Every structure is written in structure tokens, then in C-alpha cells.
Coordinates of C-alpha atoms in Angstrom, one line a residue:
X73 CA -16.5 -95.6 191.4
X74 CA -13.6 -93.6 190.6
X75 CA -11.9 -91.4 193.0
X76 CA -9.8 -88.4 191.4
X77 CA -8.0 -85.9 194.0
X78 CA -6.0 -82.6 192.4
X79 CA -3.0 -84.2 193.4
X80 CA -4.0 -87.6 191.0
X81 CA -4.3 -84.8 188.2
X82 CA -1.3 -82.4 188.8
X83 CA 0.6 -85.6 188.3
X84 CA -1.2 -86.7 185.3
X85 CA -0.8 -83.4 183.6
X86 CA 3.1 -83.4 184.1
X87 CA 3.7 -86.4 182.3
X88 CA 1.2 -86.0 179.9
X89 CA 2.4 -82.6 178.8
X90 CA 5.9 -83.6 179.5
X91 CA 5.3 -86.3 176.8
X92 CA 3.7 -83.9 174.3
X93 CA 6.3 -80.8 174.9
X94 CA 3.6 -78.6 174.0
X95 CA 4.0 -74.9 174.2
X96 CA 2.3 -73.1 177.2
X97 CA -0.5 -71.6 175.2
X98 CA -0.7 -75.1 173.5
X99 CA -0.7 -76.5 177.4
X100 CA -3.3 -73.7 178.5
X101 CA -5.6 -75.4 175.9
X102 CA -4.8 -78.6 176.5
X103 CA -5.3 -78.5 180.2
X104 CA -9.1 -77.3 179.6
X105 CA -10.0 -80.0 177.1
X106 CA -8.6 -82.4 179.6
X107 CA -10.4 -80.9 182.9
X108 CA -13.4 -80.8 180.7
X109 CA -13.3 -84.7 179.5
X110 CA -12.2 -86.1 182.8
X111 CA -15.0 -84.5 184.2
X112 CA -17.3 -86.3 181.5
X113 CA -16.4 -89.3 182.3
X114 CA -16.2 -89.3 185.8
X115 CA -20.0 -88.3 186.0
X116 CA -20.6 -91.1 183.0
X117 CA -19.0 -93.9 185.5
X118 CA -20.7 -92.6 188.5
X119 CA -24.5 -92.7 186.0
X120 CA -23.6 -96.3 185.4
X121 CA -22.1 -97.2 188.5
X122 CA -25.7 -96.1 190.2
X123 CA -28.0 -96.3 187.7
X124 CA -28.5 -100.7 188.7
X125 CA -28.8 -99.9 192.2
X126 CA -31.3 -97.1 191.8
X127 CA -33.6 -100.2 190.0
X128 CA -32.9 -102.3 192.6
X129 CA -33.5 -100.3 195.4
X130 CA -37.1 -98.8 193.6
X131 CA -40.0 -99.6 195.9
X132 CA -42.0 -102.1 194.1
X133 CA -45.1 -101.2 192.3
X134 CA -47.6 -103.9 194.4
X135 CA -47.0 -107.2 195.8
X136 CA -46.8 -110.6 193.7
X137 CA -47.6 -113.6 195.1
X138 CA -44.5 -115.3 192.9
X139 CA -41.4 -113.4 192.5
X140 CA -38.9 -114.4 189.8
X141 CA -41.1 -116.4 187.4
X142 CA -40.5 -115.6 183.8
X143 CA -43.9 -117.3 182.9
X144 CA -47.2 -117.7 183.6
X145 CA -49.3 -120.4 182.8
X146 CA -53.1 -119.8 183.1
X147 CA -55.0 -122.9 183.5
X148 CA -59.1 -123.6 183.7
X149 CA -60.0 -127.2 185.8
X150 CA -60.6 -128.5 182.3
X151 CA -57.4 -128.1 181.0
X152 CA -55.6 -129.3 184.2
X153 CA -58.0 -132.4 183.9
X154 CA -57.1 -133.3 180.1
X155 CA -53.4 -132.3 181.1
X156 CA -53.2 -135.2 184.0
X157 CA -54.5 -137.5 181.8
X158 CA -52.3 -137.5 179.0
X159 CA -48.8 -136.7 181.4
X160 CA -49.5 -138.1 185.1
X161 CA -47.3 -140.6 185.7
X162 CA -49.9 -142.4 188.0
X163 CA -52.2 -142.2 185.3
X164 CA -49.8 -143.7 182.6
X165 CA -49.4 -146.5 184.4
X166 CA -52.8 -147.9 185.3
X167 CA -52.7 -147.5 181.6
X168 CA -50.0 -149.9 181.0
X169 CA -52.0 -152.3 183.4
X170 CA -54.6 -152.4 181.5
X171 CA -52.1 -153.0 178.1
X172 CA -50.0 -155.7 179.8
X173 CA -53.6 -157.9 180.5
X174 CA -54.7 -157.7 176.7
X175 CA -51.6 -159.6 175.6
X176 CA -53.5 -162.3 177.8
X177 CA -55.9 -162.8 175.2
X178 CA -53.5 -163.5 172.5
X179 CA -52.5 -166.2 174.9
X180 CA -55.6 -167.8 175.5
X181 CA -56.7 -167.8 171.9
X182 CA -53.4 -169.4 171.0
X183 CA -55.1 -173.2 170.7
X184 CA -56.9 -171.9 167.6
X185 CA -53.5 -171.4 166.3
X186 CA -52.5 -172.9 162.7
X187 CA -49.4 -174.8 163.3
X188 CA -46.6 -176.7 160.7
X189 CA -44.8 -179.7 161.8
X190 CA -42.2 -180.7 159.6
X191 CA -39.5 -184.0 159.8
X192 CA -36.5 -184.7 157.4
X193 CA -34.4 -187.6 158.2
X194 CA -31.7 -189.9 156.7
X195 CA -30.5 -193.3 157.9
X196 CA -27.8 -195.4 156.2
X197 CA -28.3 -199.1 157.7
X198 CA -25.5 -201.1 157.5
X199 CA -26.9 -203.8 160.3
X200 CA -26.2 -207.3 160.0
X201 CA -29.2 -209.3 158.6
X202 CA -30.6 -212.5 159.6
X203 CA -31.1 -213.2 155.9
X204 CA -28.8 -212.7 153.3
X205 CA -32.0 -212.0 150.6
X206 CA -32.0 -208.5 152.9
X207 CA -29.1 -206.9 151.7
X208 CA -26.0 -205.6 153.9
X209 CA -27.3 -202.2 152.7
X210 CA -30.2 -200.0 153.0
X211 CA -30.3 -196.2 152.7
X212 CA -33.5 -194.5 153.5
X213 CA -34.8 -191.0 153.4
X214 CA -38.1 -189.6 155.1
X215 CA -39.8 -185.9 154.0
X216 CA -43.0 -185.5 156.4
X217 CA -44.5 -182.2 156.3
X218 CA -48.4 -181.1 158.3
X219 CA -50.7 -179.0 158.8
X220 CA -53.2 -179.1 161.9
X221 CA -55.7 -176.2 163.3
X222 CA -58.2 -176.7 166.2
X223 CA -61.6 -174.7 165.3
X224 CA -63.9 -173.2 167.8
X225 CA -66.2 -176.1 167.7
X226 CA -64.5 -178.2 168.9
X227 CA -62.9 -180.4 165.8
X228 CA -59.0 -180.5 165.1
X229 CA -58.3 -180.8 161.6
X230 CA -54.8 -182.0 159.7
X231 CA -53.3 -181.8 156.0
X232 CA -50.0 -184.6 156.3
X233 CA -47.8 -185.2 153.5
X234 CA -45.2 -188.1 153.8
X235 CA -42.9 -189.2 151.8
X236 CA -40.0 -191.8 152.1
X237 CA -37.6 -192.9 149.9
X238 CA -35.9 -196.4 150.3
X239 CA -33.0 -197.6 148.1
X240 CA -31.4 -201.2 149.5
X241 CA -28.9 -204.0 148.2
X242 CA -31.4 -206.8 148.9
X243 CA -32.0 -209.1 145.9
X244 CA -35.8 -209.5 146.8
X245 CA -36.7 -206.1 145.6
X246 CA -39.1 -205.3 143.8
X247 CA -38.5 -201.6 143.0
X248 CA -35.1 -199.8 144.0
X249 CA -35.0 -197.1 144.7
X250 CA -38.8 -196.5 145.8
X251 CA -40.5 -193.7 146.3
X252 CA -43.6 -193.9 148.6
X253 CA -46.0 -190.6 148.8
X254 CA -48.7 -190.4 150.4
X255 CA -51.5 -187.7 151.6
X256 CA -54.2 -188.0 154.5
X257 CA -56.7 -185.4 155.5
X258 CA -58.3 -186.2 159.4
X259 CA -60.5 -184.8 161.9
X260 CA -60.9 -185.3 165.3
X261 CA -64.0 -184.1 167.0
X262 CA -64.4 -183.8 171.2
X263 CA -67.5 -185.1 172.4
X264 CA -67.3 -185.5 175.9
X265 CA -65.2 -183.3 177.9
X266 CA -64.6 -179.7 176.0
X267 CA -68.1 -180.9 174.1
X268 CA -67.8 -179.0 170.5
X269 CA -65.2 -176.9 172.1
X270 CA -67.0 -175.6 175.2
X271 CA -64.1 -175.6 177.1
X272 CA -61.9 -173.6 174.4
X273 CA -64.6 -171.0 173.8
X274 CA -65.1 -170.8 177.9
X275 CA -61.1 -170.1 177.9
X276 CA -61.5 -167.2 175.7
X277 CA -64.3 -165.9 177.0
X278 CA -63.1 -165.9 180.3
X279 CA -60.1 -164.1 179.2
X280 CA -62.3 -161.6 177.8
X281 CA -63.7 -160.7 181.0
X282 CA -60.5 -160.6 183.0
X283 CA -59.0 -157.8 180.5
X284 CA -62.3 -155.9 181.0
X285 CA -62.1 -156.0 184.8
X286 CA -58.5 -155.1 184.5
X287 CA -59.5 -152.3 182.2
X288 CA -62.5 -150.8 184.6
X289 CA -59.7 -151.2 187.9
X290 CA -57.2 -148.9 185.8
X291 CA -60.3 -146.8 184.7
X292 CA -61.0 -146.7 188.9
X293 CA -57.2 -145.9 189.1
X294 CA -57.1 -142.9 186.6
X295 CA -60.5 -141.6 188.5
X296 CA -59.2 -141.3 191.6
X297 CA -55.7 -139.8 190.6
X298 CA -57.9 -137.7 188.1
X299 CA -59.7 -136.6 191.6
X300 CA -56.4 -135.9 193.4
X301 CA -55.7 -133.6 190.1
X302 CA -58.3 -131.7 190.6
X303 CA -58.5 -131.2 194.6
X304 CA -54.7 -129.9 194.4
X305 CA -55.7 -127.4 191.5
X306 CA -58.4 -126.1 193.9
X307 CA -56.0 -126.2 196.7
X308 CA -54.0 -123.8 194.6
X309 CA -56.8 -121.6 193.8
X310 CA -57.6 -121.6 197.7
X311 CA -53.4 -120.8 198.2
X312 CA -54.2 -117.7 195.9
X313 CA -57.1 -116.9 197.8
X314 CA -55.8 -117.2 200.8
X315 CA -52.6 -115.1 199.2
X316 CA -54.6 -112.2 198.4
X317 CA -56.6 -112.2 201.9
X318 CA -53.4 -111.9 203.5
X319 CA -52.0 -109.2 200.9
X320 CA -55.1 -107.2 201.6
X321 CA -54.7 -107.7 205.3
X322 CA -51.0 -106.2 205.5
X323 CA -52.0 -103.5 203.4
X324 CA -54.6 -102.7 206.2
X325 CA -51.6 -103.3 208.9
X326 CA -49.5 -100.8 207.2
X327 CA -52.0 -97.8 207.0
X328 CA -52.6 -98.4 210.7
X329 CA -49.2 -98.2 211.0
X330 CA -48.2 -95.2 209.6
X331 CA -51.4 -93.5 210.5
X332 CA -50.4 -94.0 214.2
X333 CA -47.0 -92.5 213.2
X334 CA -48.5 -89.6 212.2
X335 CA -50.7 -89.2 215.1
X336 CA -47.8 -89.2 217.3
X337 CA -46.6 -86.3 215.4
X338 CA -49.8 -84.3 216.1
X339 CA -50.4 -85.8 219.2
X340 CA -52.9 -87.6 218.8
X341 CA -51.8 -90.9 219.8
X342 CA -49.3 -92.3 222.4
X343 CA -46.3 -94.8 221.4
X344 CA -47.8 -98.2 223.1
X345 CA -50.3 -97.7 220.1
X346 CA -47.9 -96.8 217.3
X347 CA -45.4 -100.1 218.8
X348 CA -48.7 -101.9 218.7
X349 CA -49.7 -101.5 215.2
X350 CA -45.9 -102.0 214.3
X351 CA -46.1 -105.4 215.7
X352 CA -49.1 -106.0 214.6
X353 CA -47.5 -105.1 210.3
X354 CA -44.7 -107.1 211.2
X355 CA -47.3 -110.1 212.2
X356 CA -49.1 -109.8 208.7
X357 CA -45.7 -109.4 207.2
X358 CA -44.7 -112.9 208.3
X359 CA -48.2 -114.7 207.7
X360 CA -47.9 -113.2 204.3
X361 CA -44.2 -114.4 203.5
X362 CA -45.6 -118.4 204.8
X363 CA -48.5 -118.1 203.2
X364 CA -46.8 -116.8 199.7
X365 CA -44.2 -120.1 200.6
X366 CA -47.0 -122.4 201.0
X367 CA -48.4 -121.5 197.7
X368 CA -45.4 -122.4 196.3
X369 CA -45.6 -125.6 197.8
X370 CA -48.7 -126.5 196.5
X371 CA -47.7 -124.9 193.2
X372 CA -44.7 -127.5 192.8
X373 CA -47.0 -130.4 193.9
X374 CA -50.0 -129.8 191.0
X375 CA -46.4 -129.3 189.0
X376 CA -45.7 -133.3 189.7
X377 CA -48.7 -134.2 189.1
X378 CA -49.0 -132.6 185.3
X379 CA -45.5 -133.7 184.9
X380 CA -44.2 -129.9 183.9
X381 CA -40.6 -129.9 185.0
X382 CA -39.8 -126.2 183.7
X383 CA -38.5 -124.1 186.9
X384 CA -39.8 -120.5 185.3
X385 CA -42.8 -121.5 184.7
X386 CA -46.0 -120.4 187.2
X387 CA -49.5 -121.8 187.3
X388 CA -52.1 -119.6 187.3
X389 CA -55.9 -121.0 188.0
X390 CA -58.6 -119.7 185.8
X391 CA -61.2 -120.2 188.4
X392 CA -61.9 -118.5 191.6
X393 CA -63.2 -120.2 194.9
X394 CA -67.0 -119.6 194.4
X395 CA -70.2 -121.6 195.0
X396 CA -71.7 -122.6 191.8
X397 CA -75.6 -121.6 191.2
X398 CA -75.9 -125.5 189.7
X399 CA -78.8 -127.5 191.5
X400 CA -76.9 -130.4 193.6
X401 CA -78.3 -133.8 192.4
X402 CA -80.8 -136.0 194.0
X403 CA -80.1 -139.0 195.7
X404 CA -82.2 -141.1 193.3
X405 CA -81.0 -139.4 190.5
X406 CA -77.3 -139.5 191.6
X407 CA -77.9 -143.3 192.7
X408 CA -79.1 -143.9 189.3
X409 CA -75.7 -142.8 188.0
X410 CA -73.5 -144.5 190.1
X411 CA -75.1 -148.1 189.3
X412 CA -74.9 -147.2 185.8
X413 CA -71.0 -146.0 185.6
X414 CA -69.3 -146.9 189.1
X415 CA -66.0 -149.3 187.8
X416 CA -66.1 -151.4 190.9
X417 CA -69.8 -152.1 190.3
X418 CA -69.1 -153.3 186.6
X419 CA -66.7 -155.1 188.0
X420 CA -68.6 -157.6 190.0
X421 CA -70.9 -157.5 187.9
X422 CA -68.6 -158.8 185.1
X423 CA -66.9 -161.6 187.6
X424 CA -70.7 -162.7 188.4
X425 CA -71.5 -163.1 184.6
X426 CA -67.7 -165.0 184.3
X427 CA -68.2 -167.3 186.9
X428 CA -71.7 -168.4 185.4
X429 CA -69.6 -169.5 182.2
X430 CA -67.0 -171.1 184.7
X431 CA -69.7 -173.4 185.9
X432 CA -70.9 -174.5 182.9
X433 CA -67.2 -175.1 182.0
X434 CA -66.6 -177.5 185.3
X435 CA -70.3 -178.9 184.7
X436 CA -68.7 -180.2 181.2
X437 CA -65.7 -181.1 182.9
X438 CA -67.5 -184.3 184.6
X439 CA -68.2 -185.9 181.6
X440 CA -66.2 -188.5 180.3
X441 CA -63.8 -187.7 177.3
X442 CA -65.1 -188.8 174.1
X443 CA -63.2 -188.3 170.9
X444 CA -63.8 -189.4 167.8
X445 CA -61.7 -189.7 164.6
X446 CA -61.7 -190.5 161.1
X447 CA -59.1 -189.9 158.4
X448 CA -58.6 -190.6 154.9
X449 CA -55.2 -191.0 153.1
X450 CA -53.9 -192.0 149.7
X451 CA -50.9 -192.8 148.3
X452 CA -48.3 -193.7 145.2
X453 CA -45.8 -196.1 145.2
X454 CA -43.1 -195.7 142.0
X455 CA -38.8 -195.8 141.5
X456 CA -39.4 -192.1 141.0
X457 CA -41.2 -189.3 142.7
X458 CA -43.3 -187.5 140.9
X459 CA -44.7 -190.7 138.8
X460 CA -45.4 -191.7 142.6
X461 CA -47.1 -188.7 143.6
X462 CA -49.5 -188.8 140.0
X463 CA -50.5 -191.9 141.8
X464 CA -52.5 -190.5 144.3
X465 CA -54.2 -188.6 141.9
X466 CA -54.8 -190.7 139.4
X467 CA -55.3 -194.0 141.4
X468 CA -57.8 -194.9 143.9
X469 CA -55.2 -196.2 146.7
X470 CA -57.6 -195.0 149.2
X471 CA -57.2 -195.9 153.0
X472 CA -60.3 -195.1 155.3
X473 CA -60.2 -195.1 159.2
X474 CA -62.9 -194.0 162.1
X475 CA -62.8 -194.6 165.3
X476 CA -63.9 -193.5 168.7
X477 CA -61.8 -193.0 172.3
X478 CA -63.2 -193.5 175.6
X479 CA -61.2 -192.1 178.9
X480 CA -63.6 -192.2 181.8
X481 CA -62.9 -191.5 185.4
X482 CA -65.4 -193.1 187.8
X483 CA -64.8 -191.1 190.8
X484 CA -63.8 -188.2 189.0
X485 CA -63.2 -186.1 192.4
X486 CA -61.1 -183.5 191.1
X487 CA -63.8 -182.5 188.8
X488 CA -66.4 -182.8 191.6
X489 CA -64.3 -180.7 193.8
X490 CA -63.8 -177.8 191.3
X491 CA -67.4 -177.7 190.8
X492 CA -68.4 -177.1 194.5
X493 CA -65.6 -174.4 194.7
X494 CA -66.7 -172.6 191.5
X495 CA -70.5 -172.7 193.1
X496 CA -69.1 -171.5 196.3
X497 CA -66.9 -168.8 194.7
X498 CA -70.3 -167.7 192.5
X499 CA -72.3 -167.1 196.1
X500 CA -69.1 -165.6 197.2
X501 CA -69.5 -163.1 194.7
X502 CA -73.3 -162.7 194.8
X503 CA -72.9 -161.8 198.5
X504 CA -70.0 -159.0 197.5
X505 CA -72.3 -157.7 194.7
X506 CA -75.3 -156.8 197.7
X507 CA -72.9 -155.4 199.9
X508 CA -71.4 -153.3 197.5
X509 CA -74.4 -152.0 196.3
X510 CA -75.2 -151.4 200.0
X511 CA -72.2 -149.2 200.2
X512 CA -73.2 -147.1 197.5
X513 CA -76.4 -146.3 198.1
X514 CA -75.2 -145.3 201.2
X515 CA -72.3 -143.3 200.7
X516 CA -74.3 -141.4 197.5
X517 CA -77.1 -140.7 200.6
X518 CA -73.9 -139.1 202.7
X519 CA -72.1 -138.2 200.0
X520 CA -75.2 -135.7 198.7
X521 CA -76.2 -134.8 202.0
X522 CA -72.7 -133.7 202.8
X523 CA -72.7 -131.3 199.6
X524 CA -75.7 -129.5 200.8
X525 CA -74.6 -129.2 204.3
X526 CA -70.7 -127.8 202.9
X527 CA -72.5 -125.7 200.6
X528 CA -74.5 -124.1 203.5
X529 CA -72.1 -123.5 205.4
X530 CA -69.9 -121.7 202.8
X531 CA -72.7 -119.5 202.2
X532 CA -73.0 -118.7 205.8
X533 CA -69.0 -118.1 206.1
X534 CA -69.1 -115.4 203.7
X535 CA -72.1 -113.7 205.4
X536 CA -70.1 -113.7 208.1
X537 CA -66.9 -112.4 206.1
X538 CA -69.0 -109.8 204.6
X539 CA -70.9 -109.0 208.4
X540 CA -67.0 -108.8 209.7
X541 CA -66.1 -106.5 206.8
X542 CA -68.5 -104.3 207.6
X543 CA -68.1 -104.1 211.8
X544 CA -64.1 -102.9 211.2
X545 CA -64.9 -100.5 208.5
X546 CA -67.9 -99.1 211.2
X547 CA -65.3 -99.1 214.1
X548 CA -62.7 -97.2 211.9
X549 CA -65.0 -94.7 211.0
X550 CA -65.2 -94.5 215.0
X551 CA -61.2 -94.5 215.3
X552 CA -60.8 -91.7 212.9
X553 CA -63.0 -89.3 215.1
X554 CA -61.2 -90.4 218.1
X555 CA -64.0 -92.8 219.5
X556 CA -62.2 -96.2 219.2
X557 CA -58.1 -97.0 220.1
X558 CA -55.5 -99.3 218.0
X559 CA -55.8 -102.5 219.6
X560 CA -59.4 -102.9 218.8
X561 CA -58.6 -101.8 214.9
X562 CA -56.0 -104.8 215.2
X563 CA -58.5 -106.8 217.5
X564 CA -61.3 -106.3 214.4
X565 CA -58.9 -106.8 211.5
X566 CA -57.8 -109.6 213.0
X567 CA -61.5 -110.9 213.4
X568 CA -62.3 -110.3 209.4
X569 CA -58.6 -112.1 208.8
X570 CA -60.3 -115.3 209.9
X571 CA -63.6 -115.0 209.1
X572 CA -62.7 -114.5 204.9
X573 CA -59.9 -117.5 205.7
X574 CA -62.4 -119.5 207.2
X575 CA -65.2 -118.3 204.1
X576 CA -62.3 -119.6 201.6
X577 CA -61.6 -122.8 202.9
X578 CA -65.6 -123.5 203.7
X579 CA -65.6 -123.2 199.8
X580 CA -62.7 -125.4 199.4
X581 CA -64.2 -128.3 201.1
X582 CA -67.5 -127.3 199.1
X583 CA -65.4 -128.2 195.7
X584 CA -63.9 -131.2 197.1
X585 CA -66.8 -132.9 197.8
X586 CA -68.6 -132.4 194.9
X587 CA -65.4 -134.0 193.3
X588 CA -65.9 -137.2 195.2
X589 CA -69.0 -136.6 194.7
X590 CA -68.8 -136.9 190.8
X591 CA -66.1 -139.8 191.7
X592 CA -68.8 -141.9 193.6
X593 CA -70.9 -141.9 190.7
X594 CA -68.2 -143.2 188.5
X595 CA -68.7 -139.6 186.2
X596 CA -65.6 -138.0 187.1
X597 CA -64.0 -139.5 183.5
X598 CA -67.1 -138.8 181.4
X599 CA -66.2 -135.4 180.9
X600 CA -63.0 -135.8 179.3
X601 CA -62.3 -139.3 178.4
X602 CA -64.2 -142.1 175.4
X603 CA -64.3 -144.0 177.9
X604 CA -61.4 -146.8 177.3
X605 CA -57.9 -147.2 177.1

């Protein structure tokens, strides 16, 4: 702000005028225009100087529970659930699991892979002979190119195609240079061990199963971070609640405040009563500042788990704390459920059904190994190559093989030893599978049973909240005809306080179990995902 004295501009004028050398009915005139615009702007500087902090210092028009938010973010369970499961970072990365095990597959299917072999070679022989009729000289050149793929029964079939070329100095040959080409189609056929590819098609399928376990633990995964989701977006609705109980609460403080105050004025009350209800505002003024800091909190943490990283932006739940009119399942009904869509349960039951095909395989595996082969070829012989390839299609230069392989170990303890283990791991598993489903039907029973019980008592919380309600607004009606003193006003405030915090986190823990609820039936996911990955 500007500070002007007389003195400031007595001075000013002198110069000023002094500068113009105006004449003094020139200076009369001047002297009112400038009185008259210095006293403009003076009260324009002191309008903006005090304009901001007559904003800032307004009294607010209500409380917020979050203060210097540009945006707010309304959110329904629904859309926090679909949220987590496209951006939690938990959740993207039992994803990944589940990704990283199908490339196992590829692997395992890899032996029904078509593959090419191909050899070029040169050799110049220059070795000394035993014979002069050998020549000192030979020059040879080999082209071999294949083709082989193993079928799913079993059989591993090959295309070859050879070709060598043979130029020498020796006297005693016949044709020089000369081209020998050949082709040979064979099969070989397992039947023993792997019998018709038993072993192969165990492989795969075994592989099979292992991705689909891995798939229903990340599914397990996403459902209980999906359930974590969901309890911390109904731990911020109960922050609001609990917000607003406490808003309402200090707003009660207050007018006992300042209706004590102006008692004292009229006499009407002493000033132990008006210094207890100030301590009493000042109480609710600090629950109300942790409470609002809490919420925050919890605010940040749902925040994490959606993966929104934007500081101005508030989340607002949708839903209030309220007990749903819904029938809670029975336990049959919910027992039903969970056998039909628990992960873990799928789970075993998919590792029972793998290890039946493991046994088979190590059955098969004490068998002796059989193979058996046969292969026809045919080639051209000529001083040029493609005279020598017509060969062997217009000649019959045939050349038929078959024949059969025996390897057979008489102990054969290794096999022996993995099929005990296999049977062993199989009971193993069988004796998991009861107890697991012992487990359920148990913790559906508790689980059920709990709901009702929570669910009770939430309804008997808010009677009580509401029976509370009604005792302080009775007892003020008694304080304001001078029946009834402050500290049992703050004693009965203090009473409802509880009982609606008490109401409000009875329905909390009424939500939260039924979302373990839904997660021990394994129907947590069915509401917003296809149900794979």
C-alpha cells in the first residue's frame, strides 16, 4: 500500500509545476486535477491491494473433506473393479505369468518340428597311392540336402537327396568326371518305448495342463488382488462416512459452544460450562482434521492400486455404506459354486487328471525300445548331372532296406523307480484333493455363517445409532428449558459419536466379508472378466 503525507505532495507539486512554469490560474487548475487523480489511484491500489485478502480471509461456505483438488473423480465398485484389472500392477503381472508358461508349449511341441539338414563339401586328394592305376589325383565334391519330420504317431519320416561328384587321374576309370545322384525316402516307426508316439503326445499334453494350472494360479492371483481392490474402495467409502460423522459431530460442538457463550451473556450459564464445550469443539476439531488426513491416506492407497498417478485428481465412491436387501446364499448353494469355479480346486483337479497320463507314460517306459525301419532310394550314375538325375526317373536302380532294432534293459530300475514315484505322487495328490475340498466346505459353512452374523449386527448398530440419536436430541430439548447441564450434552454427543462410528464400520466388515465371500466361491472374476488371460 501506498503512503502519501502533504509533505510527499507539496514537494511533488513544486517540481512538477516548476517543470511546467505554468501560470498561477493555470497552477490553480492544475493542482485540482492532480489532488483529484492522486486520490483515484490511491483508493484503486488500496481496492487491489485488499481485494485478495478479503477472499482469502472469507469464512468458508461448509466444510470439504479434500481441500485443493481440482478434480473429482466419481467411481461405482464396478468401475474401480474393471479399472484394477486393466492397470494394477499386481494384476499385470500374474498376467505375464501366465504368458511366460505358454511359450512352454511351443517348446514341447518342438519334436514335431520339420527340419532341413544340408552338407556341401570339397576335397582335393593328392595322397600317395599304393597303386599307380589310382591316380596321384582325385577331386571330389559332395551336395547332400534332407528333409525329416517326426508325426504324432509315432513314425519319423525323411526326403534325402545326395549327390557327389568325383573327377580323378586314375587310368582305370570308367567315367570321369562322374556324377552320382541319388534319392531315398524312409520311415522309422517306434514300437516299444514311445509306442506310436505315446510318449511325444504325453509330452504335449502334459504341457497343456501345466499352462492351464499356471493360468487358474494367476486367475487365483488377480482374484485376490481384485479383492484387496475392492475392500480399500469400501474402506474409502467408510473414510467418507466416517468424514461426514465427524463433520456433523463438530457442527453439533460448535452450537454448544456458542450457545453457552451466549448464555453467559444472559446469565444463564457459568464459565466451567462455556470452557467445557470449548474444549470439547476443539476435541472434534482435531478428530475431524485426523480423520479428513486418514481419508487421504486411504485415498492415495486405492490411488496405487488403479495405477492413477495425477496429484489433482480426487476419488469419489458412488456407493454409500449400506446393507444390501439381497438374500445371502445358502451353504449348499454357495458350496455348489465354489466346487464349480474355485482355481485351486481346478487346479488339483487338473494335476490329478496329468498325472494319470504320466503313468501311462512311465508304464510305456518299461518296455523295451523297438524301432523299425525301412527305406527306399534310387539313383543315376552319368559324366553329367542332369543325364544322372533322369536316371532315377527313368531307370529302375531301386535299393530296398527294412529292418528292426532291439535295445532292452533287463533290470530296467530307473524305469521301475519312476513308476513307483509317479504312483506315489498320484495318491499324494488324491489325498490333497480331499483335504482341500474339506477346507472348502468348511470355510463356505464359516464363511456364510459369518455374513449373517456381520449383517446382524450392522443392523443392530444402526438401531442403536438411531436409539442414540434420539436420547441427545430428548436431553437437548431438556437443556434448552434449563433441565439438563453441558457436560451431559458433550457426555450424549459423545455417546451417538461412537455409536454411528461403530454402525459404519459394523457395515464395513459386512462388505468385506461378503467379498471373500464371493472370493471363496471363485465368483469374484465372473462379474467382469471372460474368464482367461
Amino acid at each position: 500500500m501506498f503512503d502519501f503525507d502533504r509533505a510527499d505532495i507539496k514537494v511533488f507539486e513544486i517540481y512538477f509545476f516548476n517543470a511546467l512554469n505554468c501560470s498561477p490560474d493555470m497552477k490553480n487548475t492544475m493542482h485540482k486535477l492532480l489532488f483529484f487523480g492522486l486520490t483515484l489511484g490511491i483508493l484503486f491500489s488500496t481496492e487491489l491491494f485488499l481485494l485478495p485478502r478479503a477472499c482469502s480471509s472469507a469464512e468458508p461456505r461448509g466444510e470439504e473433506p479434500l481441500t485443493g483438488l481440482s478434480q473429482e473423480y466419481p467411481l461405482t465398485l464396478e468401475e474401480v473393479s474393471r479399472l484394477a484389472l486393466q492397470n494394477n500392477f499386481d494384476i499385470q503381472l500374474a498376467k505375464f505369468d501366465t504368458l511366460i508358461s505358454r511359450t512352454g508349449q511351443q517348446k514341447t511341441e518342438s519334436i514335431y518340428d520339420t527340419i532341413l539338414a544340408a552338407t556341401i563339401d570339397y576335397r582335393n586328394n593328392k595322397n600317395k597311392q599304393t597303386s599307380t592305376l589310382l591316380g596321384t589325383k582325385t577331386l571330389e565334391n559332395n551336395y547332400d540336402v534332407g528333409l525329416s519330420k517326426k508325426l504324432p504317431s509315432g513314425s519319423t519320416i525323411s526326403l534325402d537327396s545326395t549327390h557327389n561328384r568325383n573327377w580323378s587321374n586314375s587310368t582305370i576309370s570308367s567315367i570321369n568326371p562322374s556324377h552320382d545322384t541319388a534319392l531315398e525316402l524312409s520311415v522309422e516307426q517306434e514300437l516299444g518305448k514311445n509306442f506310436f508316439g505315446l510318449q511325444d503326445r504325453g509330452d504335449v499334453r502334459i504341457s497343456q495342463m501345466d499352462i492351464q494350472n499356471a493360468e487358474y494360479t494367476s486367475l487365483d492371483k488377480i482374484a485376490a488382488d481384485l479383492a484387496r481392490v475392492q475392500e480399500a474402495y469400501w474402506d474409502l467409502v467408510l473414510s467418507y462416512e466416517v468424514l461426514r460423522i465427524e463433520q456433523n459431530m463438530l457442527e453439533q460442538a460448535k452450537r454448544l459452544w456458542e450457545v453457552n457463550i451466549e448464555n453467559e451473556k444472559h446469565g444463564l450459564a457459568e464459565k466451567p460450562d462455556v470452557l467445557a464445550a470449548e474444549a470439547n469443539y476443539k476435541v472434534q476439531e482435531n478428530e475431524f482434521l485426523l480423520v479428513k488426513n486418514q481419508l487421504q491416506t486411504k485415498e492415495n492407497v486405492l490411488k496405487l492400486m488403479l495405477n492413477i498417478d495425477k496429484e489433482d485428481v480426487s476419488l469419489r465412491p458412488r456407493e454409500t455404506l449400506a446393507l444390501f436387501a439381497a438374500p445371502l446364499p445358502e451353504r449348499n448353494e454357495a458350496l455348489r459354486e465354489a466346487f464349480d469355479n474355485r482355481y485351486d480346486y481346478k487346479q488339483l483337479m487338473n494335476s490329478v487328471k496329468s498325472y494319470d497320463v504320466r503313468l501311462s507314460m512311465k508304464e510305456n517306459a518299461l518296455w523295451p525300445q523297438i524301432n523299425l525301419k525301412a527305406s527306399l532310394s534310387r539313383n543315376g550314375v552319368d559324366d553329367h548331372f542332369h543325364q544322372a538325375f533322369q536316371q532315377i526317373m527313368d531307370e529302375d536302380n531301386s535299393n530296398f532296406y527294412i529292418g528292426l532294432n532291439f535295445r532292452i534293459p533287463f533290470e530296467n530300475r530307473e524305469a521301475h523307480s519312476e513308476l513307483e514315484a509317479t504312483q506315489l505322487e498320484k495318491a499324494r495328490l488324491l489325498v490333497a484333493l480331499k483335504l482341500l475340498e474339506r477346507e472348502i466346505a468348511i470355510g463356505i459353512s464359516d464363511q456364510v455363517r459369518i455374513c449373517r452374523v456381520l449383517k446382524e449386527i450392522a443392523e443392530n448398530a444402526e438401531a442403536i445409532a438411531l436409539i442414540q440419536e434420539n436420547k441427545l436430541k430428548e436431553e437437548e430439548k431438556r437443556y434448552s428449558s434449563g433441565r439438563s447441564d453441558t457436560d451431559t450434552i458433550i457426555r450424549f454427543q459423545s455417546d451417538l459419536l461412537q455409536a454411528r462410528l461403530i454402525a459404519s464400520e459394523a457395515k464395513f466388515n459386512y462388505q468385506t466379508a461378503l467379498i471373500l465371500l464371493e472370493k471363496q466361491k471363485g465368483t469374484l472374476l465372473k462379474a467382469y472378466w471372460d474368464g482367461e488371460i
